[in-house]
Coordinates of C-alpha atoms and ligand atoms in Angstrom, one line a residue:
Chain A
M20 CA -1.2 -9.5 -27.5
I21 CA -1.5 -11.0 -24.0
E22 CA 2.2 -11.7 -24.0
G23 CA 3.0 -8.2 -25.1
I24 CA 0.9 -6.7 -22.3
L25 CA 2.6 -9.0 -19.8
I26 CA 6.1 -8.1 -21.0
E27 CA 5.4 -4.4 -21.1
G28 CA 3.8 -4.6 -17.7
L29 CA 6.8 -6.4 -16.2
V30 CA 9.3 -4.1 -17.9
Y31 CA 7.6 -0.9 -16.6
G32 CA 6.7 -2.8 -13.4
I33 CA 10.4 -2.7 -12.4
M34 CA 10.2 1.1 -12.6
A35 CA 7.0 0.9 -10.6
L36 CA 8.9 -1.1 -7.9
G37 CA 11.3 1.9 -7.8
V38 CA 8.4 4.3 -7.4
F39 CA 7.0 2.0 -4.6
I40 CA 10.3 2.0 -2.7
A41 CA 10.7 5.8 -3.0
F42 CA 7.2 6.9 -2.4
R43 CA 5.8 4.2 -0.2
V44 CA 8.7 2.6 1.7
L45 CA 10.8 5.7 2.1
D46 CA 8.0 8.2 2.0
F47 CA 10.2 10.2 -0.3
A48 CA 8.4 12.0 -3.2
D49 CA 11.1 11.3 -5.7
L50 CA 10.8 12.8 -9.2
T51 CA 14.3 11.6 -10.1
V52 CA 12.6 8.5 -11.5
E53 CA 11.4 10.5 -14.4
G54 CA 15.1 11.2 -15.1
S55 CA 16.8 7.9 -14.1
F56 CA 14.4 5.9 -16.3
P57 CA 15.6 7.5 -19.6
F58 CA 19.1 7.8 -18.1
G59 CA 19.2 4.0 -17.8
A60 CA 17.7 3.7 -21.3
A61 CA 20.4 5.9 -22.7
A62 CA 23.3 4.3 -20.9
G63 CA 22.1 0.8 -21.6
G64 CA 21.2 1.6 -25.1
A65 CA 24.5 3.3 -25.9
L66 CA 26.3 0.2 -24.5
L67 CA 24.2 -2.2 -26.4
A68 CA 24.6 -0.2 -29.6
G69 CA 28.4 -0.4 -29.0
G70 CA 28.2 -4.1 -28.8
A71 CA 28.1 -4.8 -25.1
A72 CA 26.7 -8.0 -23.7
A73 CA 23.1 -7.8 -22.3
P74 CA 24.0 -8.4 -18.6
A75 CA 26.7 -5.8 -18.7
A76 CA 24.4 -3.2 -20.3
L77 CA 21.6 -3.9 -17.8
L78 CA 24.0 -3.8 -14.9
A79 CA 25.3 -0.5 -16.2
A80 CA 21.8 0.9 -16.5
F81 CA 21.0 -0.1 -12.9
A82 CA 24.3 1.6 -11.8
A83 CA 23.4 4.7 -13.9
G84 CA 20.0 5.0 -12.2
A85 CA 21.5 4.5 -8.8
L86 CA 24.0 7.2 -9.5
A87 CA 21.1 9.6 -10.4
G88 CA 19.5 8.6 -7.1
C89 CA 22.7 9.5 -5.2
A90 CA 22.8 12.9 -6.9
T91 CA 19.3 13.6 -5.7
S92 CA 20.0 12.5 -2.1
A93 CA 23.2 14.5 -2.1
I94 CA 21.3 17.6 -3.1
H95 CA 18.5 16.8 -0.6
H96 CA 20.7 16.1 2.4
G97 CA 23.5 18.5 1.5
F98 CA 21.4 21.6 0.9
K99 CA 18.4 20.5 3.0
V100 CA 16.0 21.1 0.2
P101 CA 12.7 19.2 -0.2
P102 CA 12.8 15.9 -2.1
L103 CA 10.7 17.3 -5.0
L104 CA 13.1 20.1 -5.7
A105 CA 16.2 17.8 -5.4
G106 CA 14.5 15.4 -7.9
I107 CA 13.6 18.1 -10.4
V108 CA 17.2 19.4 -10.4
T109 CA 18.6 15.9 -11.1
M110 CA 16.0 15.1 -13.7
T111 CA 16.6 18.3 -15.5
G112 CA 20.3 17.9 -15.6
L113 CA 20.1 14.3 -16.8
Y114 CA 18.3 15.3 -20.0
S115 CA 21.5 16.8 -21.3
V116 CA 23.5 13.8 -20.2
D117 CA 21.2 11.5 -22.0
L118 CA 21.6 13.5 -25.2
R119 CA 25.3 13.2 -25.0
L120 CA 25.1 9.5 -24.3
L121 CA 23.0 9.1 -27.4
G122 CA 25.6 10.9 -29.5
G123 CA 23.8 14.2 -29.7
R124 CA 20.6 12.7 -31.0
A125 CA 17.3 12.4 -29.2
N126 CA 16.8 8.8 -30.4
L127 CA 18.9 5.7 -30.8
P128 CA 17.5 2.7 -32.7
L129 CA 18.4 -0.7 -31.3
I130 CA 17.1 -2.8 -34.2
T131 CA 20.3 -4.5 -35.2
F132 CA 21.8 -4.7 -31.7
N133 CA 19.2 -6.0 -29.3
P134 CA 20.7 -8.9 -27.4
V135 CA 18.2 -8.5 -24.6
M136 CA 15.2 -9.3 -26.7
R137 CA 17.0 -11.8 -29.0
G138 CA 18.3 -13.6 -26.0
S139 CA 14.9 -13.7 -24.3
E140 CA 13.2 -15.0 -27.4
A141 CA 15.7 -17.8 -28.0
W142 CA 16.6 -19.1 -24.6
L143 CA 14.0 -21.9 -24.6
G144 CA 15.3 -23.3 -27.9
P145 CA 13.8 -23.1 -31.4
G146 CA 10.7 -25.1 -30.7
V147 CA 9.1 -22.4 -28.5
P148 CA 7.4 -19.4 -30.1
P149 CA 9.7 -16.3 -29.5
V150 CA 7.1 -14.2 -27.8
L151 CA 6.2 -17.0 -25.4
A152 CA 9.8 -17.5 -24.5
S153 CA 10.3 -13.8 -24.1
A154 CA 7.3 -13.6 -21.8
A155 CA 8.6 -16.5 -19.7
A156 CA 12.0 -14.9 -19.5
F157 CA 10.7 -11.6 -18.3
G158 CA 8.3 -13.3 -15.9
L159 CA 11.0 -15.3 -14.3
G160 CA 13.4 -12.4 -14.2
A161 CA 10.8 -10.2 -12.6
L162 CA 10.0 -12.9 -10.0
A163 CA 13.6 -13.3 -9.2
L164 CA 14.0 -9.6 -8.7
V165 CA 11.0 -9.5 -6.4
L166 CA 12.4 -12.4 -4.4
A167 CA 15.7 -10.7 -4.1
L168 CA 14.1 -7.4 -2.9
D169 CA 11.9 -9.4 -0.5
L170 CA 15.1 -10.9 1.0
F171 CA 16.7 -7.5 1.1
F172 CA 13.9 -6.0 3.0
H173 CA 14.3 -8.7 5.7
T174 CA 18.0 -8.0 6.3
E175 CA 19.3 -5.6 9.0
L176 CA 19.8 -3.0 6.3
G177 CA 16.4 -3.6 4.7
I178 CA 14.3 -3.4 7.9
A179 CA 16.1 -0.2 8.9
I180 CA 15.3 1.4 5.5
G181 CA 11.7 0.2 6.0
A182 CA 11.5 1.8 9.4
L183 CA 13.0 5.0 8.2
G184 CA 10.0 5.9 6.0
D185 CA 7.7 5.0 8.8
N186 CA 9.3 6.8 11.7
E187 CA 12.7 8.4 11.4
T188 CA 12.9 9.0 15.2
S189 CA 12.8 5.3 15.9
V190 CA 15.6 4.6 13.5
V191 CA 17.8 7.3 15.0
S192 CA 17.1 6.0 18.5
V193 CA 18.4 2.5 17.6
G194 CA 21.6 4.1 16.4
A195 CA 21.3 3.9 12.6
D196 CA 22.3 6.8 10.3
P197 CA 19.1 8.0 8.6
T198 CA 21.0 9.9 5.9
A199 CA 22.9 6.9 4.8
L200 CA 19.9 4.7 4.9
R201 CA 17.8 7.1 2.9
S202 CA 20.6 7.5 0.3
I203 CA 20.8 3.7 -0.1
G204 CA 17.1 3.4 -0.5
I205 CA 16.9 6.2 -3.1
A206 CA 19.8 4.7 -5.0
L207 CA 18.1 1.4 -5.0
A208 CA 14.8 2.9 -6.2
N209 CA 16.4 4.8 -9.1
G210 CA 18.6 1.8 -9.9
L211 CA 15.5 -0.2 -10.6
A212 CA 14.1 2.7 -12.7
G213 CA 17.3 2.8 -14.7
L214 CA 17.2 -1.0 -15.2
S215 CA 13.6 -0.7 -16.3
G216 CA 14.6 2.1 -18.7
A217 CA 17.2 -0.1 -20.5
L218 CA 14.7 -3.0 -20.7
A219 CA 12.1 -0.7 -22.1
A220 CA 14.5 0.6 -24.7
S221 CA 15.2 -3.0 -25.7
Y222 CA 11.5 -3.9 -25.8
Q223 CA 10.6 -0.8 -27.8
G224 CA 13.6 -1.2 -30.1
F225 CA 15.0 2.3 -29.4
A226 CA 16.2 4.5 -26.6
D227 CA 14.8 8.0 -26.5
V228 CA 15.6 11.1 -24.3
N229 CA 11.8 11.6 -23.8
F230 CA 11.3 8.1 -22.5
G231 CA 10.8 9.4 -18.9
S232 CA 8.0 11.7 -19.5
G233 CA 5.0 10.5 -17.6
V234 CA 6.6 7.4 -16.0
I235 CA 6.0 8.4 -12.4
A236 CA 2.3 8.8 -13.0
A237 CA 2.3 5.4 -14.6
G238 CA 4.3 4.0 -11.7
L239 CA 2.0 5.5 -9.1
A240 CA -1.1 4.2 -10.9
S241 CA 0.5 0.7 -11.0
V242 CA 1.3 0.9 -7.3
M243 CA -2.2 2.0 -6.4
L244 CA -3.9 -0.5 -8.7
G245 CA -1.8 -3.2 -7.0
E246 CA -2.9 -2.0 -3.6
L247 CA -6.5 -2.3 -4.6
L248 CA -5.9 -5.8 -5.9
L249 CA -4.1 -7.3 -2.9
P250 CA -4.3 -5.6 0.5
S251 CA -1.4 -6.8 2.6
S252 CA 1.2 -5.6 5.0
R253 CA 3.8 -8.2 4.0
I254 CA 6.6 -6.6 2.0
G255 CA 6.9 -9.6 -0.4
V256 CA 3.2 -9.3 -1.3
Q257 CA 3.5 -5.6 -1.6
L258 CA 6.3 -5.9 -4.1
L259 CA 4.6 -8.6 -6.1
R260 CA 1.4 -6.6 -6.3
V261 CA 3.3 -3.7 -7.8
L262 CA 4.1 -5.9 -10.7
A263 CA 0.5 -7.1 -10.9
G264 CA -0.7 -3.5 -10.8
S265 CA 1.7 -2.6 -13.6
V266 CA 0.4 -5.4 -15.8
L267 CA -3.1 -4.4 -15.1
F268 CA -2.3 -0.7 -15.9
R269 CA -0.7 -1.7 -19.2
A270 CA -3.8 -3.8 -20.0
I271 CA -6.1 -0.8 -19.4
M272 CA -3.8 1.4 -21.5
Y273 CA -3.8 -1.2 -24.3
A274 CA -7.6 -1.3 -24.1
G275 CA -7.7 2.5 -24.3
R276 CA -5.4 2.4 -27.4
S277 CA -7.1 -0.4 -29.2
W278 CA -10.8 0.1 -28.5
G279 CA -10.8 3.6 -27.0
Y280 CA -12.0 4.9 -30.4
L281 CA -15.4 3.3 -29.6
A282 CA -15.7 5.8 -26.7
G283 CA -14.0 8.6 -28.7
I284 CA -10.6 8.1 -26.9
T285 CA -7.6 8.9 -29.1
P286 CA -3.9 8.1 -28.3
N287 CA -3.7 11.7 -27.3
D288 CA -6.0 11.1 -24.4
L289 CA -4.0 8.3 -22.8
R290 CA -2.3 10.6 -20.3
L291 CA -5.7 11.8 -19.2
L292 CA -6.7 8.2 -18.8
N293 CA -3.6 7.6 -16.7
A294 CA -4.5 10.6 -14.5
L295 CA -8.1 9.5 -14.1
L296 CA -6.9 6.0 -13.2
V297 CA -4.8 7.4 -10.3
V298 CA -7.8 9.4 -9.1
A299 CA -10.1 6.4 -9.4
A300 CA -7.7 4.2 -7.5
L301 CA -7.5 6.9 -4.8
A302 CA -11.2 7.1 -4.6
A303 CA -11.6 3.4 -4.5
S304 CA -9.1 2.9 -1.7
R305 CA -10.8 5.6 0.3
G306 CA -14.2 4.1 -0.3
R307 CA -12.9 0.7 0.8
A308 CA -11.3 2.2 4.0
R309 CA -14.7 3.7 4.8
L310 CA -16.5 0.5 4.1
S311 CA -14.3 -1.5 6.4
R312 CA -14.6 1.1 9.1
D313 CA -18.3 1.1 8.9
A314 CA -18.3 -2.6 9.1
A315 CA -16.1 -2.5 12.2
L316 CA -18.5 0.1 13.7
R317 CA -21.5 -2.1 13.0
R318 CA -19.8 -5.1 14.6
A319 CA -19.0 -3.0 17.6
K320 CA -22.5 -1.7 17.8
R321 CA -23.9 -5.2 17.7
G322 CA -21.5 -6.4 20.3
R323 CA -21.9 -3.6 22.9
G324 CA -25.0 -1.7 21.9
S325 CA -23.0 1.4 21.2
P326 CA -20.3 2.3 18.7
A327 CA -16.7 1.9 19.7
R328 CA -14.7 5.1 19.9
G329 CA -11.6 5.3 17.8
G330 CA -9.2 5.0 20.8
G331 CA -6.6 7.6 19.8
G332 CA -3.7 7.1 17.4
A333 CA -2.1 4.3 19.3
S334 CA -4.8 1.8 19.5
Chain B
M1 CA 29.1 8.1 33.8
I2 CA 27.6 11.2 32.3
R3 CA 29.2 14.6 32.7
L4 CA 27.8 18.0 31.5
E5 CA 30.3 20.8 31.6
G6 CA 29.0 24.4 31.2
V7 CA 26.3 23.3 28.8
E8 CA 24.5 26.2 27.1
V9 CA 21.7 25.9 24.6
A10 CA 20.0 28.8 22.9
F11 CA 17.4 29.2 20.2
G12 CA 17.2 32.0 17.7
L13 CA 20.8 33.2 18.5
G14 CA 21.4 36.7 17.2
T15 CA 17.8 37.3 16.4
Q16 CA 15.3 39.5 18.4
D17 CA 13.7 36.5 20.1
E18 CA 16.8 34.9 21.3
R19 CA 16.1 32.4 24.1
R20 CA 18.7 30.9 26.3
V21 CA 17.2 27.6 27.3
L22 CA 20.1 26.0 29.2
R23 CA 22.5 28.3 31.1
G24 CA 25.8 26.8 32.1
V25 CA 24.5 23.5 33.3
E26 CA 27.1 21.5 35.3
L27 CA 26.1 17.9 36.1
E28 CA 27.9 14.6 36.9
V29 CA 25.8 11.4 37.1
P30 CA 27.8 8.4 38.3
K31 CA 27.1 4.9 36.9
G32 CA 23.9 3.3 38.1
Q33 CA 22.4 6.5 39.7
R34 CA 18.7 7.1 39.2
V35 CA 18.1 10.8 38.7
S36 CA 14.7 12.6 38.6
V37 CA 14.3 16.0 37.1
I38 CA 11.4 18.3 38.1
G39 CA 10.6 21.9 37.1
S40 CA 7.7 23.9 35.7
N41 CA 6.8 23.9 32.0
G42 CA 9.5 25.5 29.9
A43 CA 12.2 25.2 32.5
G44 CA 14.4 23.3 30.1
K45 CA 14.0 19.7 31.3
T46 CA 13.4 18.3 27.8
T47 CA 16.2 20.4 26.5
L48 CA 18.5 19.0 29.1
L49 CA 17.7 15.5 27.9
N50 CA 18.2 16.7 24.3
A51 CA 21.6 17.9 25.2
V52 CA 22.6 14.6 26.6
A53 CA 21.1 12.7 23.6
G54 CA 22.7 15.1 21.1
S55 CA 19.4 16.2 19.5
V56 CA 20.3 19.9 20.0
R57 CA 23.5 21.8 19.1
L58 CA 25.3 23.2 22.2
A59 CA 26.0 26.9 22.1
A60 CA 28.8 26.1 24.6
G61 CA 30.1 23.4 26.8
R62 CA 30.7 19.6 26.5
V63 CA 28.9 16.4 27.1
L64 CA 31.0 13.5 28.2
I65 CA 29.9 9.9 28.4
D66 CA 32.2 7.4 30.2
G67 CA 34.9 10.0 30.0
S68 CA 34.9 10.8 26.3
D69 CA 33.7 14.0 24.7
R70 CA 30.6 13.3 22.7
S71 CA 29.6 16.8 21.9
G72 CA 30.3 16.7 18.2
E73 CA 28.7 13.4 17.6
P74 CA 25.4 13.2 15.6
E75 CA 22.4 12.0 17.5
W76 CA 22.1 8.7 15.8
M77 CA 25.6 7.7 16.7
R78 CA 25.1 8.8 20.3
S79 CA 22.0 6.7 20.5
R80 CA 24.2 3.7 20.6
C81 CA 24.9 4.5 24.2
V82 CA 21.9 6.7 25.1
G83 CA 18.5 5.1 25.3
R84 CA 15.5 7.3 25.3
V85 CA 11.7 7.0 25.8
R86 CA 9.7 10.1 25.0
Q87 CA 6.3 11.2 26.1
D88 CA 4.6 10.3 22.8
P89 CA 4.0 6.6 22.8
L90 CA 4.2 6.6 18.9
A91 CA 7.7 8.2 18.8
G92 CA 10.0 5.3 19.6
T93 CA 8.7 2.5 17.4
A94 CA 8.0 2.1 13.7
G95 CA 4.2 1.5 13.6
E96 CA 4.1 -0.2 10.2
M97 CA 6.6 -2.8 11.2
S98 CA 6.1 -5.9 13.3
V99 CA 6.9 -6.1 17.0
L100 CA 9.7 -8.5 16.1
D101 CA 11.3 -6.3 13.5
N102 CA 11.3 -3.3 15.9
L103 CA 12.9 -5.4 18.6
A104 CA 15.4 -6.9 16.2
M105 CA 16.4 -3.4 15.0
A106 CA 17.0 -2.3 18.6
S107 CA 19.0 -5.4 19.5
R108 CA 21.3 -4.9 16.5
K109 CA 22.3 -1.6 17.8
G110 CA 22.0 0.1 14.5
R111 CA 24.2 -2.4 12.7
R112 CA 23.0 -2.7 9.1
R113 CA 24.6 -5.6 7.3
L114 CA 23.1 -7.6 4.5
L115 CA 22.3 -10.4 6.9
P116 CA 18.9 -11.6 8.0
A117 CA 17.6 -9.3 10.7
V118 CA 15.7 -12.0 12.5
T119 CA 17.4 -15.4 13.0
P120 CA 15.5 -18.2 14.8
R121 CA 17.8 -17.8 17.7
L122 CA 17.3 -14.1 18.0
R123 CA 13.6 -14.7 17.7
R124 CA 13.5 -17.1 20.6
E125 CA 15.6 -14.7 22.7
L126 CA 13.4 -11.7 21.9
A127 CA 10.2 -13.7 22.6
E128 CA 11.6 -14.5 26.0
R129 CA 12.4 -10.9 26.7
V130 CA 8.9 -9.7 25.5
A131 CA 7.2 -12.4 27.6
E132 CA 8.9 -10.8 30.7
L133 CA 6.8 -7.7 30.0
G134 CA 3.8 -9.7 31.0
M135 CA 1.6 -8.1 28.4
G136 CA 1.1 -11.1 26.1
L137 CA 3.1 -9.5 23.4
E138 CA 5.0 -12.7 22.8
E139 CA 1.9 -14.0 21.0
R140 CA 1.8 -10.9 18.8
L141 CA 5.4 -10.8 17.5
R142 CA 4.3 -10.7 13.9
E143 CA 1.7 -8.1 14.4
N144 CA 2.3 -4.5 13.3
V145 CA 3.2 -2.2 16.2
N146 CA 0.4 0.3 15.3
R147 CA -2.1 -2.3 16.5
L148 CA -0.8 -2.1 20.0
S149 CA -2.2 0.1 22.7
G150 CA -0.3 3.2 23.8
G151 CA 0.8 1.5 27.0
Q152 CA 2.0 -1.7 25.2
R153 CA 3.8 0.5 22.7
Q154 CA 5.6 2.5 25.4
A155 CA 6.5 -0.8 27.2
L156 CA 8.0 -2.0 23.9
T157 CA 10.0 1.2 23.4
L158 CA 11.3 0.8 26.9
L159 CA 12.4 -2.8 26.3
M160 CA 14.0 -1.7 23.0
A161 CA 16.0 1.0 24.9
A162 CA 17.0 -1.5 27.5
L163 CA 18.0 -4.2 25.0
A164 CA 20.7 -1.9 23.7
R165 CA 22.2 -1.7 27.2
P166 CA 22.7 2.1 27.1
A167 CA 25.1 4.0 29.3
V168 CA 22.2 6.1 30.2
L169 CA 18.4 5.9 29.9
L170 CA 16.5 9.1 29.3
L171 CA 12.9 9.2 30.3
D172 CA 10.8 12.2 29.4
E173 CA 7.4 12.0 31.2
H174 CA 7.1 8.7 29.4
T175 CA 3.9 7.7 31.2
A176 CA 2.1 11.1 30.9
A177 CA 0.1 10.1 27.8
L178 CA -1.1 6.8 29.3
D179 CA -4.2 6.1 31.3
P180 CA -3.7 5.5 35.0
R181 CA -3.6 1.7 34.7
N182 CA -1.1 1.6 31.8
A183 CA 0.9 4.4 33.5
R184 CA 1.2 2.2 36.6
I185 CA 2.3 -0.8 34.5
V186 CA 4.9 1.1 32.6
T187 CA 6.2 2.7 35.7
E188 CA 6.6 -0.7 37.4
L189 CA 8.3 -2.0 34.3
T190 CA 10.7 0.9 34.2
R191 CA 11.7 0.3 37.8
R192 CA 12.3 -3.4 37.0
L193 CA 14.3 -2.9 33.8
V194 CA 16.5 -0.2 35.4
A195 CA 17.1 -2.4 38.5
E196 CA 17.8 -5.5 36.4
H197 CA 20.4 -3.9 34.1
G198 CA 21.7 -1.5 36.7
L199 CA 21.0 1.4 34.3
T200 CA 21.9 4.9 34.9
S201 CA 18.7 6.9 34.3
I202 CA 17.6 10.5 34.1
A203 CA 13.8 10.8 34.3
V204 CA 11.8 14.0 33.8
T205 CA 8.5 13.9 35.8
H206 CA 5.9 16.2 37.1
D207 CA 5.1 13.8 40.0
M208 CA 7.2 15.1 42.9
G209 CA 6.0 12.4 45.2
R210 CA 7.2 9.6 43.0
A211 CA 10.4 11.5 42.1
L212 CA 11.3 11.6 45.8
E213 CA 10.4 8.0 46.4
E214 CA 12.1 6.4 43.4
A215 CA 15.1 8.4 42.5
D216 CA 18.5 8.4 44.2
R217 CA 18.8 12.1 43.3
L218 CA 16.5 14.9 42.6
L219 CA 17.3 17.9 40.3
M220 CA 15.1 20.9 40.2
M221 CA 15.3 23.1 37.1
H222 CA 14.2 26.7 36.6
E223 CA 14.8 29.0 33.6
G224 CA 17.6 26.8 32.2
R225 CA 19.5 26.3 35.4
I226 CA 19.6 23.5 38.0
V227 CA 18.4 25.3 41.0
A228 CA 18.4 22.4 43.5
D229 CA 20.3 19.1 43.6
L230 CA 19.3 16.8 46.4
Q231 CA 20.7 13.5 47.2
G232 CA 21.5 11.3 50.2
A233 CA 20.4 12.7 53.5
A234 CA 19.2 16.0 52.0
K235 CA 16.8 14.0 49.7
E236 CA 15.6 11.7 52.5
G237 CA 14.7 14.6 54.6
M238 CA 12.6 16.2 51.9
D239 CA 8.9 16.0 51.3
V240 CA 6.6 17.4 48.7
E241 CA 5.8 20.5 50.8
G242 CA 9.5 21.1 51.2
L243 CA 10.0 20.8 47.5
V244 CA 7.2 23.3 46.8
A245 CA 8.8 25.7 49.2
L246 CA 12.2 25.2 47.7
F247 CA 10.8 25.9 44.3
G248 CA 9.1 29.0 45.5
E249 CA 12.5 30.2 46.8
A250 CA 14.1 29.6 43.5
R251 CA 11.5 31.7 41.7
G252 CA 11.6 34.4 44.4
G253 CA 8.4 33.9 46.4
R254 CA 4.9 33.3 44.9
L255 CA 4.5 30.0 46.7
E256 CA 0.8 29.1 46.1
E257 CA 1.1 29.5 42.3
D258 CA 4.2 27.3 42.2
G259 CA 2.5 24.6 44.1
A260 CA -0.2 24.5 41.5
L261 CA 2.3 24.6 38.6
L262 CA 4.2 21.6 39.9
R263 CA 1.4 19.3 40.7
Ligands
ATP6 N1 13.2 24.1 18.9 C1 13.0 25.1 19.7 N2 13.0 26.4 19.2 C2 12.7 27.5 20.0 N3 12.5 27.4 21.3 C3 12.5 26.2 21.9 C4 12.7 25.0 21.2 N4 12.7 23.9 22.0 C5 12.4 24.4 23.2 N5 12.3 25.7 23.2 C6 12.1 26.6 24.3 O1 12.9 26.2 25.3 C7 12.3 26.3 26.6 C8 12.5 25.1 27.4 O2 11.8 24.0 26.7 P1 11.8 22.5 27.2 O3 11.0 21.8 26.3 O4 13.1 22.1 27.6 O5 10.9 22.7 28.6 P2 10.5 21.6 29.6 O6 11.1 21.9 30.9 O7 10.7 20.2 29.0 O8 8.9 21.9 29.7 P3 7.6 20.9 29.8 O9 7.4 20.6 31.2 O10 6.5 21.7 29.2 O11 7.9 19.7 28.9 C9 10.9 26.7 26.3 O12 10.7 28.0 26.6 C10 10.7 26.4 24.9 O13 9.8 27.3 24.3
MG7 MG1 9.4 18.7 28.3

């Protein structure tokens, strides 16, 4: 059970990393994720079912997601429409592409061809229980991914993408092309969602065109739970806590599924639980911001006999 | 060298509230010259800088930098040879990023390779440059920029602009949002950086006294035109009263009101 929650949390955590990069780093409300996730699942699933090797299928799923991201940024930049609209257009169109990839069916079972799961269960040799080996494989894989992303966000390209979501003017004034940077960032975010989709298909044992429904809300909940767990301004920690938040989110959902009946919660209520989690995380982070501000005010009062003024935006 | 040839900028072209904001501006600024621009609110000073920086589309005319026509170039590309510090101290830096990352981005001149942005060598170099600001920022390289004061942030923006060794530095009332002490520090710093790097600069200001004192050349703008261009002896012989009178002439009388507007 614990291993299951961990694996599920890491698999969907990769999608949540994409959501984090789009929504938090780039400040780009990207609904494409809801389409690139099943797109990656369909592309990866179709390849796996056709006998492709696991790394090739996962790479293709990443590429598929990145392509979806490129479509969204082309619409956004080309027609100067808001991110939400561009994302919805891509997401809607991808649904039909997914159906084609899955051979006209809504669902493709991966029971017989599942090299991703079989590989992850067997890599430590026959002495290790498959589910433990699998959890270790996904854990190491996710850590390697976070490490790679951390390195990326410390390169010239990476810090420029980070600065873009923060203040576009500053990026333009150092002579970097904001359109190219945003396109690369969105491609990366959706590439991660696509990869996550293919992994999810492997983990669930099937690819489904409706895989994407609700993933953004789950990703956002994971991002916010992570932010509650570990406040930090270091990008490496921020990435890592997305994974932690995702595992926590899956644990809460598992609890809702398994013991929710005690409180009258049915599986039908899980989406509502997800929405409430987002609201609760928002409320908690506001509450904490207020608490720390009050504490600062109290300190200032004690120090000077009068509360410090918030000295404008710059201080 | 900067050259503007017949530059026109208009907003709302073809609509009822069409506004011609720059009207046939001709200007040539030789290398190393320090230019100050004065004029009342809405005269087109910021728009003039926008035209040089490429942040507005020209309705007509050309902008040449070091002899080549840059009119069609997007703003980000032109930023590689045009440095700019705006009035808003928050505008020029990414607040959620460290002092070091901001500086590194500026010193890379927009290059975006998959190589570490901050090498130990660059870090040492930048720490030295920051120390020259005399604000103690070299101790705070890892801190996020939004924890700096407005004055420190403006000084950092200025340093970032200078690091890229631009062909021209544009300053738009860049001390106006600062308290008197910080304004003085940033003004002093500007003077030093411009002198050190021999930068060509175009500075918009409402302080006529300082404009006369510090610039090699003074431009007065009114309703989208350069109505006075003083340098050399003409500038030396000018005082603030003379400028106010000149400005009144340009507007066609109404002296007292103009004096109030320009102060
Ligand atoms: N984006 C825009 N759309 C429409 N009108 C604009 C725009 N930008 C500037 N203007 C108009 O152009 C005129 C000149 O503006 P500009 O900002 O260049 O003035 P300025 O000389 O810098 O004034 P100030 O001293 O107030 O900064 C103003 O009348 C302004 O309303
Ligand atoms: Mg202005």
